[in-house]
């Protein structure tokens, strides 16, 4: 009788732990850190010649948000689609400048990021899945340009910038449809340009984010 009870408990534990790896929909929450670099170069609008001025802004911020998705398993292989969105706890930050004659001053601030990605994974064992991800992301960012005294506002832009997302991660399965996901992503956003008076600014934004997600599968 004792052996039957032990076998029943072990069997129930195996079923509940495997259930998290069944195909289906899931939701979850995430928290992590995001490191962004906003790099710009300035040209003379009339000629397109580089003014010799460049600037960069680097920020490391707390991020938090939610996700939802669908997983389809084929034996040990996974094909999944995941959507997530997170708020960036970012403050307006001023640039670090290099070169140029009488360069303008520049600030940027990222508000939120959303992404849709394809996950391709492989079950390493009963508890752990390794995956890579590919997708698209969109960042809501606010940029400001000031004159050489750093006081007079020349332009205030609120942009939604698209980018390509590349990532990898590990998902650890728990019982009762629950799992923990550790995810690293790199996002290269599209270049943005804008003209102020006689100069055109070209801006490149990249992001590296590390997140921990808690997921529940239906």
PDB file of C-alpha atoms in Angstrom, residues 78-203:
ATOM      1  CA  UNK A  78       9.036  24.387 -29.446  1.00  0.00           C
ATOM      2  CA  UNK A  79       7.607  26.949 -31.822  1.00  0.00           C
ATOM      3  CA  UNK A  80       5.996  29.828 -29.948  1.00  0.00           C
ATOM      4  CA  UNK A  81       4.727  33.363 -30.458  1.00  0.00           C
ATOM      5  CA  UNK A  82       5.051  35.892 -27.640  1.00  0.00           C
ATOM      6  CA  UNK A  83       3.932  39.493 -27.207  1.00  0.00           C
ATOM      7  CA  UNK A  84       5.206  41.643 -24.363  1.00  0.00           C
ATOM      8  CA  UNK A  85       5.185  45.249 -23.267  1.00  0.00           C
ATOM      9  CA  UNK A  86       7.103  46.990 -20.530  1.00  0.00           C
ATOM     10  CA  UNK A  87       7.393  50.380 -18.930  1.00  0.00           C
ATOM     11  CA  UNK A  88      10.884  51.879 -18.747  1.00  0.00           C
ATOM     12  CA  UNK A  89      11.567  53.738 -15.510  1.00  0.00           C
ATOM     13  CA  UNK A  90      13.619  56.335 -17.386  1.00  0.00           C
ATOM     14  CA  UNK A  91      14.481  59.954 -16.661  1.00  0.00           C
ATOM     15  CA  UNK A  92      15.486  62.586 -19.190  1.00  0.00           C
ATOM     16  CA  UNK A  93      19.252  62.405 -19.552  1.00  0.00           C
ATOM     17  CA  UNK A  94      21.676  64.829 -21.199  1.00  0.00           C
ATOM     18  CA  UNK A  95      24.241  63.813 -23.776  1.00  0.00           C
ATOM     19  CA  UNK A  96      27.986  63.349 -23.671  1.00  0.00           C
ATOM     20  CA  UNK A  97      29.490  65.272 -26.587  1.00  0.00           C
ATOM     21  CA  UNK A  98      32.543  64.885 -28.776  1.00  0.00           C
ATOM     22  CA  UNK A  99      33.974  67.276 -31.381  1.00  0.00           C
ATOM     23  CA  UNK A 100      32.161  69.878 -33.414  1.00  0.00           C
ATOM     24  CA  UNK A 101      32.102  73.663 -33.286  1.00  0.00           C
ATOM     25  CA  UNK A 102      29.502  75.093 -30.877  1.00  0.00           C
ATOM     26  CA  UNK A 103      27.536  71.827 -30.610  1.00  0.00           C
ATOM     27  CA  UNK A 104      23.928  71.818 -29.535  1.00  0.00           C
ATOM     28  CA  UNK A 105      22.841  69.908 -26.479  1.00  0.00           C
ATOM     29  CA  UNK A 106      20.593  66.893 -26.623  1.00  0.00           C
ATOM     30  CA  UNK A 107      18.460  64.780 -24.238  1.00  0.00           C
ATOM     31  CA  UNK A 108      16.433  61.587 -24.614  1.00  0.00           C
ATOM     32  CA  UNK A 109      13.978  59.579 -22.539  1.00  0.00           C
ATOM     33  CA  UNK A 110      12.415  56.175 -23.319  1.00  0.00           C
ATOM     34  CA  UNK A 111       8.914  55.607 -21.967  1.00  0.00           C
ATOM     35  CA  UNK A 112       7.830  52.101 -23.009  1.00  0.00           C
ATOM     36  CA  UNK A 113       8.708  49.216 -25.314  1.00  0.00           C
ATOM     37  CA  UNK A 114       6.490  46.574 -26.962  1.00  0.00           C
ATOM     38  CA  UNK A 115       7.608  43.562 -28.960  1.00  0.00           C
ATOM     39  CA  UNK A 116       6.286  40.572 -30.890  1.00  0.00           C
ATOM     40  CA  UNK A 117       8.668  37.670 -31.315  1.00  0.00           C
ATOM     41  CA  UNK A 118       8.941  34.098 -32.518  1.00  0.00           C
ATOM     42  CA  UNK A 119      10.454  31.645 -30.021  1.00  0.00           C
ATOM     43  CA  UNK A 120      12.273  28.528 -31.258  1.00  0.00           C
ATOM     44  CA  UNK A 121      13.218  26.192 -28.440  1.00  0.00           C
ATOM     45  CA  UNK A 122      14.492  22.784 -27.392  1.00  0.00           C
ATOM     46  CA  UNK A 123      13.796  20.885 -24.153  1.00  0.00           C
ATOM     47  CA  UNK A 124      17.127  20.214 -22.469  1.00  0.00           C
ATOM     48  CA  UNK A 125      15.407  17.984 -19.899  1.00  0.00           C
ATOM     49  CA  UNK A 126      12.048  17.663 -18.108  1.00  0.00           C
ATOM     50  CA  UNK A 127      12.471  21.008 -16.345  1.00  0.00           C
ATOM     51  CA  UNK A 128      14.372  23.327 -18.690  1.00  0.00           C
ATOM     52  CA  UNK A 129      13.838  24.753 -22.160  1.00  0.00           C
ATOM     53  CA  UNK A 130      16.474  26.686 -24.115  1.00  0.00           C
ATOM     54  CA  UNK A 131      15.227  29.029 -26.845  1.00  0.00           C
ATOM     55  CA  UNK A 132      16.210  31.749 -29.268  1.00  0.00           C
ATOM     56  CA  UNK A 133      13.868  34.528 -30.340  1.00  0.00           C
ATOM     57  CA  UNK A 134      13.475  36.772 -33.380  1.00  0.00           C
ATOM     58  CA  UNK A 135      11.004  39.602 -33.784  1.00  0.00           C
ATOM     59  CA  UNK A 136      10.100  43.261 -34.016  1.00  0.00           C
ATOM     60  CA  UNK A 137       9.987  45.901 -31.299  1.00  0.00           C
ATOM     61  CA  UNK A 138       8.702  49.452 -30.935  1.00  0.00           C
ATOM     62  CA  UNK A 139       9.994  52.055 -28.473  1.00  0.00           C
ATOM     63  CA  UNK A 140       8.241  55.279 -27.473  1.00  0.00           C
ATOM     64  CA  UNK A 141      11.012  57.833 -27.023  1.00  0.00           C
ATOM     65  CA  UNK A 142      11.146  61.573 -26.404  1.00  0.00           C
ATOM     66  CA  UNK A 143      14.094  63.584 -27.721  1.00  0.00           C
ATOM     67  CA  UNK A 144      14.895  67.267 -27.181  1.00  0.00           C
ATOM     68  CA  UNK A 145      17.455  69.567 -28.806  1.00  0.00           C
ATOM     69  CA  UNK A 146      18.798  72.675 -27.072  1.00  0.00           C
ATOM     70  CA  UNK A 147      21.021  75.470 -28.339  1.00  0.00           C
ATOM     71  CA  UNK A 148      24.691  75.840 -27.362  1.00  0.00           C
ATOM     72  CA  UNK A 149      23.863  77.379 -23.982  1.00  0.00           C
ATOM     73  CA  UNK A 150      21.822  74.286 -23.123  1.00  0.00           C
ATOM     74  CA  UNK A 151      18.785  76.360 -22.134  1.00  0.00           C
ATOM     75  CA  UNK A 152      16.765  77.358 -25.219  1.00  0.00           C
ATOM     76  CA  UNK A 153      14.646  74.461 -26.539  1.00  0.00           C
ATOM     77  CA  UNK A 154      14.977  74.151 -30.323  1.00  0.00           C
ATOM     78  CA  UNK A 155      12.937  71.009 -30.928  1.00  0.00           C
ATOM     79  CA  UNK A 156      10.877  68.519 -28.923  1.00  0.00           C
ATOM     80  CA  UNK A 157      10.109  65.188 -30.608  1.00  0.00           C
ATOM     81  CA  UNK A 158       7.970  62.271 -29.468  1.00  0.00           C
ATOM     82  CA  UNK A 159       8.735  59.275 -31.673  1.00  0.00           C
ATOM     83  CA  UNK A 160       7.710  55.626 -31.976  1.00  0.00           C
ATOM     84  CA  UNK A 161      10.791  53.881 -33.317  1.00  0.00           C
ATOM     85  CA  UNK A 162      10.711  50.348 -34.794  1.00  0.00           C
ATOM     86  CA  UNK A 163      13.528  47.856 -34.404  1.00  0.00           C
ATOM     87  CA  UNK A 164      14.703  44.285 -34.982  1.00  0.00           C
ATOM     88  CA  UNK A 165      14.851  42.033 -31.917  1.00  0.00           C
ATOM     89  CA  UNK A 166      17.240  39.120 -31.296  1.00  0.00           C
ATOM     90  CA  UNK A 167      17.235  37.139 -28.081  1.00  0.00           C
ATOM     91  CA  UNK A 168      17.847  33.944 -26.163  1.00  0.00           C
ATOM     92  CA  UNK A 169      16.674  32.542 -22.873  1.00  0.00           C
ATOM     93  CA  UNK A 170      15.923  29.647 -20.568  1.00  0.00           C
ATOM     94  CA  UNK A 171      12.508  28.656 -19.256  1.00  0.00           C
ATOM     95  CA  UNK A 172      12.348  26.589 -16.054  1.00  0.00           C
ATOM     96  CA  UNK A 173       9.123  24.620 -15.551  1.00  0.00           C
ATOM     97  CA  UNK A 174       7.407  24.387 -12.185  1.00  0.00           C
ATOM     98  CA  UNK A 175       4.338  22.433 -11.127  1.00  0.00           C
ATOM     99  CA  UNK A 176       0.736  23.559 -11.558  1.00  0.00           C
ATOM    100  CA  UNK A 177       1.166  25.178 -14.996  1.00  0.00           C
ATOM    101  CA  UNK A 178       3.809  27.648 -13.763  1.00  0.00           C
ATOM    102  CA  UNK A 179       7.236  28.498 -15.148  1.00  0.00           C
ATOM    103  CA  UNK A 180      10.045  31.014 -14.727  1.00  0.00           C
ATOM    104  CA  UNK A 181      11.711  32.541 -17.776  1.00  0.00           C
ATOM    105  CA  UNK A 182      15.089  34.276 -17.945  1.00  0.00           C
ATOM    106  CA  UNK A 183      15.409  36.278 -21.152  1.00  0.00           C
ATOM    107  CA  UNK A 184      18.128  38.390 -22.785  1.00  0.00           C
ATOM    108  CA  UNK A 185      17.377  40.511 -25.847  1.00  0.00           C
ATOM    109  CA  UNK A 186      19.186  42.914 -28.141  1.00  0.00           C
ATOM    110  CA  UNK A 187      17.187  45.455 -30.159  1.00  0.00           C
ATOM    111  CA  UNK A 188      18.572  47.574 -32.990  1.00  0.00           C
ATOM    112  CA  UNK A 189      16.117  50.380 -33.743  1.00  0.00           C
ATOM    113  CA  UNK A 190      15.734  52.170 -37.068  1.00  0.00           C
ATOM    114  CA  UNK A 191      17.712  55.368 -37.581  1.00  0.00           C
ATOM    115  CA  UNK A 192      15.780  58.594 -37.090  1.00  0.00           C
ATOM    116  CA  UNK A 193      16.718  61.980 -38.560  1.00  0.00           C
ATOM    117  CA  UNK A 194      15.383  65.467 -37.922  1.00  0.00           C
ATOM    118  CA  UNK A 195      16.335  68.950 -39.048  1.00  0.00           C
ATOM    119  CA  UNK A 196      16.699  72.004 -36.831  1.00  0.00           C
ATOM    120  CA  UNK A 197      17.630  75.308 -38.494  1.00  0.00           C
ATOM    121  CA  UNK A 198      20.652  74.572 -40.741  1.00  0.00           C
ATOM    122  CA  UNK A 199      21.624  71.190 -39.272  1.00  0.00           C
ATOM    123  CA  UNK A 200      20.274  67.632 -39.522  1.00  0.00           C
ATOM    124  CA  UNK A 201      20.686  65.164 -36.665  1.00  0.00           C
ATOM    125  CA  UNK A 202      20.894  61.388 -37.276  1.00  0.00           C
ATOM    126  CA  UNK A 203      20.082  59.220 -34.267  1.00  0.00           C
TER     127      UNK A 203
END
